[in-house]
């Protein structure tokens, strides 16, 4: 098959990016695949360094076969793609991506005709007093330590927050021989019961989740639901977590904490590319708009995977393939429309389960009301909840970018990627506005910090 | 469908940058009623997102009376607007990289001598002793000790807030969609939501001021500019001066927290309203910054941005009465150098609005310099009649 002169670039080599690349290659197109990590797989199927000894079974548990399938797919594509690992896309402008190659600290521009953004997700963080103590990690960070570095964040670990990752990490840590001092879930058991009908649409996934919880309980791990984290205690590093069950405060000693409230999409690249955003109630976030096949409001720019809305790894694979088919079709390549329709159906069919997850692990909408004034919300700039509230009250800030300008929240290294969710919740609470009305932090280059002394390389032609 | 709210006031101001907001505050302090329309948020386009230099040194001599007047306002900033806006008289040092540069700096020191800026020329051993952190290309420079820096994100909105506290009506997210003049009263509308009626209209619309002047038959050759800005992660504090370079190019300052704010080169417009730093400008800034300050070699840029500023061909503002329309007053086109003089401009605009004249010389900024003379004369004759 002769492909037209397509010049597609895929950003991200996780489940979505890999399936997109595979699909393009299958249609005779050679994409560029740019990935920030040293090895493909994304976060969920993050691959350890080559010399790492632990088996896929130990690393990925029940997901081992999916992980290895995806890895071998990508390995098999190597001669058909232009793969650029260790490469951070830090800016986009005028049809060129700015790419920082980590090991050599050089930057180059990569032209694209079509672009699939599969930028994935990071933890959704809602701070708790004491969260800046050494020994406190996000759930995703705790998992990366295990999968990529072969170490745990502590010997006696509390995992708290809510979402499927909470139980998965607890399971993986316990499996790895770490003592899990407690699993503290802000969701109530009643939420999980209420969610069951929706979740039954994906019985095997539900079964896995139930299995993790049952296994943890069988191992004697204390699993508490309906909790409210009160504070993390410690002098030089964490030594306990205090939580409330609504009646009394309870203390659980530990030497490390992993916490998080499901995931949030990495949307800065879509933002820099000019994609139109809209409020997505289920995700409780402003997300780039896309149609059912991944097209954005910007011609030639497509979105797939968790970067466009948290739907999980399986959905990311389907969306990656669907998006690649859309890209091909948009440029006159004949594609299997039945397959495209099937993928869209799979994605649609996942919705009840996805909504069930939101019911089972609801976002703690009362978090801001309980956040004390002294709580540090933005750790880069050391901005507290009280300062944010004072700004809303005294300076009339009712919108995120104004709040940022006046308080410096989100102005540090993370650019609001960590603190943005919490700051928006505080602002909504302080102004009495619904969360969807406080706006979102505008994306600004660089997406992540870049060395000032970077050496510019010649434009990398594909 | 909401009914149009009609507001009658003494003065209407279009544009909520530092010019418009400080004019609103100055008018309230004179007891004049004022309504300000800002299409977005006050200080969100240019004066709120600029570099933050509070600098008299290097300005054309024609601007120095205005700059000196503003200098007094800056001195009393907390009393006036309720915040110091991180304003510091930390010194502004303009670097010379050649003997020719040093001669130019000396010439400026002589030219500005009447204004008592306190400029000191520093070179050789004294330079190395006072600023060991300066890279090797600097041969000397010119220090204006009482110039300094401030945080524009705080200062510009604070003027608007102070004006509101003083009784001005500040209408944010209220774009002007039309303006009419019946010979006596201007009616400024924002869609169907609001109509502001006033005998005096102040045009502080920045880069967008041209549409308003054109409507009143005094089109000006204004164009938009977008300075490229970047900031590093916090570094150990080493530099209290705000730096510029003779001949232009890079400028930078270090804030108390340790971040270095850098500017230089051009951004790129995304659309009529927004702009970003341009990639080649970021690259150039990086190279120049390390050359100027070797300590930056291992630092990171964490953020870049730009704004939208109005430039006229001679890089001087338009400040003064309209040449065609009685009651219309202009204050725009500050060419990337309006932040320091902003509070002075506000006072001047307030004087023009209330008294019809200013105690500060502003003839150099008259709009007549762009309006064909014959037309201007006819117009002013008509106005007198």
GROMACS .gro file of N, CA and C in nm, chain A residues 342-462:
model
  363
  342UNK      N    1  -1.601  -0.059   1.572
  342UNK     CA    2  -1.591  -0.151   1.684
  342UNK      C    3  -1.515  -0.086   1.801
  343UNK      N    4  -1.408  -0.016   1.767
  343UNK     CA    5  -1.329   0.050   1.872
  343UNK      C    6  -1.413   0.158   1.941
  344UNK      N    7  -1.487   0.232   1.862
  344UNK     CA    8  -1.572   0.335   1.923
  344UNK      C    9  -1.678   0.273   2.013
  345UNK      N   10  -1.728   0.158   1.970
  345UNK     CA   11  -1.829   0.090   2.051
  345UNK      C   12  -1.767   0.042   2.183
  346UNK      N   13  -1.647  -0.013   2.174
  346UNK     CA   14  -1.579  -0.058   2.296
  346UNK      C   15  -1.561   0.060   2.393
  347UNK      N   16  -1.522   0.172   2.336
  347UNK     CA   17  -1.500   0.291   2.422
  347UNK      C   18  -1.632   0.336   2.484
  348UNK      N   19  -1.738   0.334   2.403
  348UNK     CA   20  -1.869   0.374   2.457
  348UNK      C   21  -1.916   0.276   2.563
  349UNK      N   22  -1.896   0.148   2.535
  349UNK     CA   23  -1.941   0.046   2.629
  349UNK      C   24  -1.870   0.055   2.764
  350UNK      N   25  -1.754   0.119   2.762
  350UNK     CA   26  -1.678   0.131   2.887
  350UNK      C   27  -1.737   0.238   2.979
  351UNK      N   28  -1.819   0.325   2.923
  351UNK     CA   29  -1.866   0.440   3.000
  351UNK      C   30  -1.939   0.405   3.130
  352UNK      N   31  -2.033   0.309   3.128
  352UNK     CA   32  -2.100   0.278   3.255
  352UNK      C   33  -2.001   0.234   3.362
  353UNK      N   34  -1.900   0.157   3.321
  353UNK     CA   35  -1.800   0.113   3.418
  353UNK      C   36  -1.721   0.233   3.470
  354UNK      N   37  -1.684   0.320   3.374
  354UNK     CA   38  -1.606   0.438   3.411
  354UNK      C   39  -1.685   0.525   3.510
  355UNK      N   40  -1.817   0.540   3.481
  355UNK     CA   41  -1.901   0.617   3.572
  355UNK      C   42  -1.917   0.546   3.705
  356UNK      N   43  -1.920   0.412   3.698
  356UNK     CA   44  -1.926   0.333   3.820
  356UNK      C   45  -1.805   0.359   3.908
  357UNK      N   46  -1.689   0.369   3.844
  357UNK     CA   47  -1.566   0.398   3.921
  357UNK      C   48  -1.579   0.531   3.995
  358UNK      N   49  -1.638   0.630   3.927
  358UNK     CA   50  -1.656   0.760   3.992
  358UNK      C   51  -1.749   0.750   4.112
  359UNK      N   52  -1.847   0.661   4.100
  359UNK     CA   53  -1.939   0.642   4.214
  359UNK      C   54  -1.870   0.565   4.325
  360UNK      N   55  -1.789   0.467   4.285
  360UNK     CA   56  -1.722   0.384   4.386
  360UNK      C   57  -1.615   0.461   4.460
  361UNK      N   58  -1.546   0.547   4.386
  361UNK     CA   59  -1.437   0.625   4.446
  361UNK      C   60  -1.461   0.774   4.419
  362UNK      N   61  -1.564   0.830   4.479
  362UNK     CA   62  -1.599   0.968   4.442
  362UNK      C   63  -1.491   1.067   4.487
  363UNK      N   64  -1.479   1.172   4.410
  363UNK     CA   65  -1.388   1.280   4.447
  363UNK      C   66  -1.437   1.338   4.580
  364UNK      N   67  -1.350   1.357   4.676
  364UNK     CA   68  -1.395   1.411   4.806
  364UNK      C   69  -1.427   1.559   4.796
  365UNK      N   70  -1.551   1.587   4.760
  365UNK     CA   71  -1.588   1.725   4.730
  365UNK      C   72  -1.584   1.815   4.854
  366UNK      N   73  -1.575   1.752   4.972
  366UNK     CA   74  -1.565   1.835   5.093
  366UNK      C   75  -1.419   1.861   5.132
  367UNK      N   76  -1.327   1.820   5.048
  367UNK     CA   77  -1.185   1.836   5.083
  367UNK      C   78  -1.152   1.981   5.118
  368UNK      N   79  -1.193   2.074   5.031
  368UNK     CA   80  -1.155   2.215   5.051
  368UNK      C   81  -1.212   2.268   5.183
  369UNK      N   82  -1.333   2.227   5.214
  369UNK     CA   83  -1.396   2.276   5.338
  369UNK      C   84  -1.316   2.234   5.460
  370UNK      N   85  -1.249   2.120   5.451
  370UNK     CA   86  -1.172   2.070   5.565
  370UNK      C   87  -1.026   2.112   5.561
  371UNK      N   88  -0.983   2.173   5.451
  371UNK     CA   89  -0.842   2.210   5.441
  371UNK      C   90  -0.814   2.330   5.532
  372UNK      N   91  -0.729   2.313   5.632
  372UNK     CA   92  -0.702   2.425   5.722
  372UNK      C   93  -0.624   2.536   5.652
  373UNK      N   94  -0.636   2.657   5.703
  373UNK     CA   95  -0.568   2.772   5.642
  373UNK      C   96  -0.417   2.751   5.631
  374UNK      N   97  -0.360   2.679   5.727
  374UNK     CA   98  -0.213   2.663   5.729
  374UNK      C   99  -0.164   2.558   5.629
  375UNK      N  100  -0.256   2.488   5.567
  375UNK     CA  101  -0.216   2.380   5.475
  375UNK      C  102  -0.141   2.436   5.353
  376UNK      N  103  -0.023   2.383   5.327
  376UNK     CA  104   0.052   2.421   5.207
  376UNK      C  105  -0.012   2.352   5.087
  377UNK      N  106  -0.063   2.433   4.994
  377UNK     CA  107  -0.126   2.379   4.874
  377UNK      C  108  -0.023   2.367   4.761
  378UNK      N  109   0.058   2.473   4.746
  378UNK     CA  110   0.158   2.477   4.638
  378UNK      C  111   0.295   2.465   4.704
  379UNK      N  112   0.357   2.351   4.687
  379UNK     CA  113   0.483   2.331   4.759
  379UNK      C  114   0.601   2.397   4.688
  380UNK      N  115   0.593   2.419   4.558
  380UNK     CA  116   0.701   2.490   4.489
  380UNK      C  117   0.716   2.631   4.545
  381UNK      N  118   0.603   2.697   4.567
  381UNK     CA  119   0.605   2.837   4.607
  381UNK      C  120   0.561   2.856   4.751
  382UNK      N  121   0.533   2.746   4.819
  382UNK     CA  122   0.495   2.751   4.960
  382UNK      C  123   0.373   2.840   4.985
  383UNK      N  124   0.267   2.812   4.912
  383UNK     CA  125   0.144   2.892   4.923
  383UNK      C  126   0.040   2.810   5.000
  384UNK      N  127  -0.019   2.871   5.100
  384UNK     CA  128  -0.115   2.798   5.184
  384UNK      C  129  -0.259   2.821   5.138
  385UNK      N  130  -0.345   2.733   5.189
  385UNK     CA  131  -0.488   2.747   5.161
  385UNK      C  132  -0.538   2.882   5.212
  386UNK      N  133  -0.487   2.925   5.327
  386UNK     CA  134  -0.529   3.052   5.384
  386UNK      C  135  -0.493   3.170   5.294
  387UNK      N  136  -0.374   3.164   5.233
  387UNK     CA  137  -0.334   3.272   5.142
  387UNK      C  138  -0.425   3.276   5.019
  388UNK      N  139  -0.461   3.159   4.971
  388UNK     CA  140  -0.550   3.155   4.855
  388UNK      C  141  -0.687   3.212   4.891
  389UNK      N  142  -0.735   3.174   5.008
  389UNK     CA  143  -0.866   3.225   5.051
  389UNK      C  144  -0.862   3.376   5.071
  390UNK      N  145  -0.752   3.423   5.131
  390UNK     CA  146  -0.740   3.568   5.154
  390UNK      C  147  -0.739   3.643   5.022
  391UNK      N  148  -0.674   3.585   4.923
  391UNK     CA  149  -0.667   3.650   4.791
  391UNK      C  150  -0.806   3.658   4.729
  392UNK      N  151  -0.882   3.549   4.743
  392UNK     CA  152  -1.018   3.550   4.689
  392UNK      C  153  -1.103   3.654   4.762
  393UNK      N  154  -1.083   3.662   4.891
  393UNK     CA  155  -1.165   3.751   4.973
  393UNK      C  156  -1.124   3.898   4.955
  394UNK      N  157  -0.994   3.925   4.965
  394UNK     CA  158  -0.948   4.064   4.970
  394UNK      C  159  -0.920   4.123   4.832
  395UNK      N  160  -0.873   4.043   4.741
  395UNK     CA  161  -0.840   4.097   4.609
  395UNK      C  162  -0.946   4.060   4.506
  396UNK      N  163  -1.047   3.985   4.550
  396UNK     CA  164  -1.156   3.952   4.459
  396UNK      C  165  -1.119   3.854   4.350
  397UNK      N  166  -1.011   3.777   4.371
  397UNK     CA  167  -0.973   3.679   4.267
  397UNK      C  168  -1.081   3.573   4.259
  398UNK      N  169  -1.139   3.556   4.141
  398UNK     CA  170  -1.244   3.454   4.127
  398UNK      C  171  -1.213   3.363   4.010
  399UNK      N  172  -1.088   3.363   3.967
  399UNK     CA  173  -1.051   3.289   3.848
  399UNK      C  174  -0.907   3.243   3.867
  400UNK      N  175  -0.872   3.126   3.814
  400UNK     CA  176  -0.745   3.064   3.847
  400UNK      C  177  -0.621   3.144   3.805
  401UNK      N  178  -0.627   3.206   3.687
  401UNK     CA  179  -0.506   3.277   3.643
  401UNK      C  180  -0.484   3.404   3.723
  402UNK      N  181  -0.595   3.465   3.768
  402UNK     CA  182  -0.580   3.581   3.855
  402UNK      C  183  -0.526   3.537   3.992
  403UNK      N  184  -0.576   3.425   4.041
  403UNK     CA  185  -0.527   3.371   4.167
  403UNK      C  186  -0.376   3.342   4.157
  404UNK      N  187  -0.338   3.285   4.045
  404UNK     CA  188  -0.196   3.255   4.022
  404UNK      C  189  -0.113   3.382   4.021
  405UNK      N  190  -0.161   3.483   3.947
  405UNK     CA  191  -0.085   3.608   3.936
  405UNK      C  192  -0.066   3.673   4.072
  406UNK      N  193  -0.167   3.668   4.155
  406UNK     CA  194  -0.161   3.742   4.281
  406UNK      C  195  -0.093   3.663   4.393
  407UNK      N  196  -0.098   3.531   4.386
  407UNK     CA  197  -0.043   3.453   4.499
  407UNK      C  198   0.082   3.373   4.464
  408UNK      N  199   0.111   3.354   4.338
  408UNK     CA  200   0.218   3.269   4.287
  408UNK      C  201   0.181   3.122   4.288
  409UNK      N  202   0.059   3.086   4.322
  409UNK     CA  203   0.024   2.944   4.318
  409UNK      C  204   0.039   2.894   4.174
  410UNK      N  205   0.105   2.781   4.158
  410UNK     CA  206   0.125   2.727   4.023
  410UNK      C  207   0.233   2.795   3.943
  411UNK      N  208   0.311   2.882   4.007
  411UNK     CA  209   0.417   2.952   3.933
  411UNK      C  210   0.552   2.883   3.945
  412UNK      N  211   0.558   2.776   4.021
  412UNK     CA  212   0.686   2.710   4.044
  412UNK      C  213   0.719   2.605   3.941
  413UNK      N  214   0.808   2.517   3.978
  413UNK     CA  215   0.857   2.417   3.883
  413UNK      C  216   0.746   2.332   3.824
  414UNK      N  217   0.644   2.303   3.902
  414UNK     CA  218   0.541   2.210   3.851
  414UNK      C  219   0.440   2.282   3.764
  415UNK      N  220   0.442   2.416   3.763
  415UNK     CA  221   0.351   2.492   3.675
  415UNK      C  222   0.205   2.458   3.701
  416UNK      N  223   0.175   2.422   3.824
  416UNK     CA  224   0.036   2.392   3.857
  416UNK      C  225  -0.007   2.251   3.828
  417UNK      N  226   0.084   2.169   3.777
  417UNK     CA  227   0.044   2.032   3.743
  417UNK      C  228   0.010   1.952   3.868
  418UNK      N  229   0.077   1.985   3.981
  418UNK     CA  230   0.048   1.917   4.106
  418UNK      C  231  -0.055   1.993   4.189
  419UNK      N  232  -0.039   2.124   4.198
  419UNK     CA  233  -0.120   2.202   4.292
  419UNK      C  234  -0.248   2.257   4.228
  420UNK      N  235  -0.258   2.251   4.096
  420UNK     CA  236  -0.368   2.318   4.027
  420UNK      C  237  -0.506   2.268   4.069
  421UNK      N  238  -0.519   2.136   4.082
  421UNK     CA  239  -0.648   2.078   4.119
  421UNK      C  240  -0.691   2.130   4.256
  422UNK      N  241  -0.599   2.122   4.352
  422UNK     CA  242  -0.632   2.163   4.489
  422UNK      C  243  -0.660   2.313   4.496
  423UNK      N  244  -0.580   2.391   4.424
  423UNK     CA  245  -0.601   2.537   4.427
  423UNK      C  246  -0.738   2.573   4.372
  424UNK      N  247  -0.780   2.503   4.267
  424UNK     CA  248  -0.912   2.530   4.209
  424UNK      C  249  -1.023   2.496   4.309
  425UNK      N  250  -1.004   2.385   4.381
  425UNK     CA  251  -1.104   2.347   4.481
  425UNK      C  252  -1.114   2.452   4.592
  426UNK      N  253  -0.997   2.502   4.634
  426UNK     CA  254  -0.997   2.604   4.740
  426UNK      C  255  -1.065   2.732   4.689
  427UNK      N  256  -1.033   2.768   4.565
  427UNK     CA  257  -1.090   2.892   4.510
  427UNK      C  258  -1.242   2.879   4.497
  428UNK      N  259  -1.288   2.764   4.451
  428UNK     CA  260  -1.433   2.744   4.438
  428UNK      C  261  -1.500   2.753   4.574
  429UNK      N  262  -1.436   2.692   4.672
  429UNK     CA  263  -1.493   2.695   4.808
  429UNK      C  264  -1.495   2.838   4.862
  430UNK      N  265  -1.384   2.910   4.839
  430UNK     CA  266  -1.373   3.045   4.895
  430UNK      C  267  -1.468   3.144   4.829
  431UNK      N  268  -1.494   3.124   4.700
  431UNK     CA  269  -1.579   3.219   4.628
  431UNK      C  270  -1.724   3.175   4.623
  432UNK      N  271  -1.749   3.049   4.662
  432UNK     CA  272  -1.884   2.997   4.653
  432UNK      C  273  -1.926   2.968   4.511
  433UNK      N  274  -1.828   2.969   4.419
  433UNK     CA  275  -1.859   2.938   4.278
  433UNK      C  276  -1.854   2.787   4.256
  434UNK      N  277  -1.932   2.736   4.163
  434UNK     CA  278  -1.915   2.595   4.127
  434UNK      C  279  -1.775   2.574   4.069
  435UNK      N  280  -1.723   2.454   4.089
  435UNK     CA  281  -1.583   2.426   4.050
  435UNK      C  282  -1.558   2.451   3.901
  436UNK      N  283  -1.659   2.428   3.818
  436UNK     CA  284  -1.637   2.446   3.674
  436UNK      C  285  -1.625   2.593   3.635
  437UNK      N  286  -1.657   2.685   3.728
  437UNK     CA  287  -1.658   2.826   3.693
  437UNK      C  288  -1.532   2.902   3.735
  438UNK      N  289  -1.437   2.834   3.797
  438UNK     CA  290  -1.317   2.908   3.840
  438UNK      C  291  -1.207   2.903   3.734
  439UNK      N  292  -1.235   2.834   3.622
  439UNK     CA  293  -1.139   2.836   3.512
  439UNK      C  294  -1.023   2.740   3.533
  440UNK      N  295  -0.926   2.754   3.448
  440UNK     CA  296  -0.811   2.664   3.455
  440UNK      C  297  -0.684   2.743   3.429
  441UNK      N  298  -0.574   2.692   3.480
  441UNK     CA  299  -0.447   2.759   3.457
  441UNK      C  300  -0.409   2.743   3.310
  442UNK      N  301  -0.373   2.853   3.247
  442UNK     CA  302  -0.329   2.846   3.108
  442UNK      C  303  -0.193   2.776   3.100
  443UNK      N  304  -0.176   2.696   2.997
  443UNK     CA  305  -0.047   2.631   2.976
  443UNK      C  306   0.057   2.731   2.930
  444UNK      N  307   0.177   2.714   2.981
  444UNK     CA  308   0.287   2.800   2.937
  444UNK      C  309   0.410   2.713   2.914
  445UNK      N  310   0.483   2.742   2.810
  445UNK     CA  311   0.608   2.670   2.788
  445UNK      C  312   0.712   2.720   2.890
  446UNK      N  313   0.805   2.639   2.932
  446UNK     CA  314   0.818   2.497   2.901
  446UNK      C  315   0.722   2.411   2.984
  447UNK      N  316   0.679   2.301   2.926
  447UNK     CA  317   0.586   2.212   2.996
  447UNK      C  318   0.650   2.160   3.124
  448UNK      N  319   0.778   2.131   3.118
  448UNK     CA  320   0.855   2.102   3.239
  448UNK      C  321   0.983   2.185   3.231
  449UNK      N  322   1.049   2.209   3.346
  449UNK     CA  323   1.169   2.294   3.342
  449UNK      C  324   1.271   2.245   3.240
  450UNK      N  325   1.332   2.341   3.172
  450UNK     CA  326   1.437   2.307   3.075
  450UNK      C  327   1.566   2.377   3.115
  451UNK      N  328   1.679   2.311   3.092
  451UNK     CA  329   1.806   2.375   3.129
  451UNK      C  330   1.828   2.500   3.046
  452UNK      N  331   1.870   2.606   3.113
  452UNK     CA  332   1.890   2.733   3.044
  452UNK      C  333   2.006   2.723   2.946
  453UNK      N  334   2.099   2.634   2.977
  453UNK     CA  335   2.219   2.625   2.895
  453UNK      C  336   2.206   2.519   2.788
  454UNK      N  337   2.084   2.503   2.736
  454UNK     CA  338   2.069   2.395   2.640
  454UNK      C  339   2.132   2.431   2.507
  455UNK      N  340   2.184   2.330   2.444
  455UNK     CA  341   2.249   2.348   2.315
  455UNK      C  342   2.146   2.319   2.206
  456UNK      N  343   2.130   2.415   2.121
  456UNK     CA  344   2.034   2.393   2.013
  456UNK      C  345   2.097   2.304   1.906
  457UNK      N  346   2.024   2.202   1.864
  457UNK     CA  347   2.068   2.115   1.757
  457UNK      C  348   1.993   2.152   1.630
  458UNK      N  349   2.046   2.107   1.520
  458UNK     CA  350   1.975   2.129   1.395
  458UNK      C  351   1.840   2.058   1.401
  459UNK      N  352   1.746   2.112   1.327
  459UNK     CA  353   1.612   2.054   1.323
  459UNK      C  354   1.622   1.907   1.282
  460UNK      N  355   1.556   1.822   1.357
  460UNK     CA  356   1.560   1.679   1.327
  460UNK      C  357   1.456   1.647   1.222
  461UNK      N  358   1.502   1.611   1.105
  461UNK     CA  359   1.409   1.574   0.997
  461UNK      C  360   1.371   1.428   1.013
  462UNK      N  361   1.251   1.399   0.975
  462UNK     CA  362   1.208   1.260   0.995
  462UNK      C  363   1.244   1.174   0.876
   0.00000   0.00000   0.00000
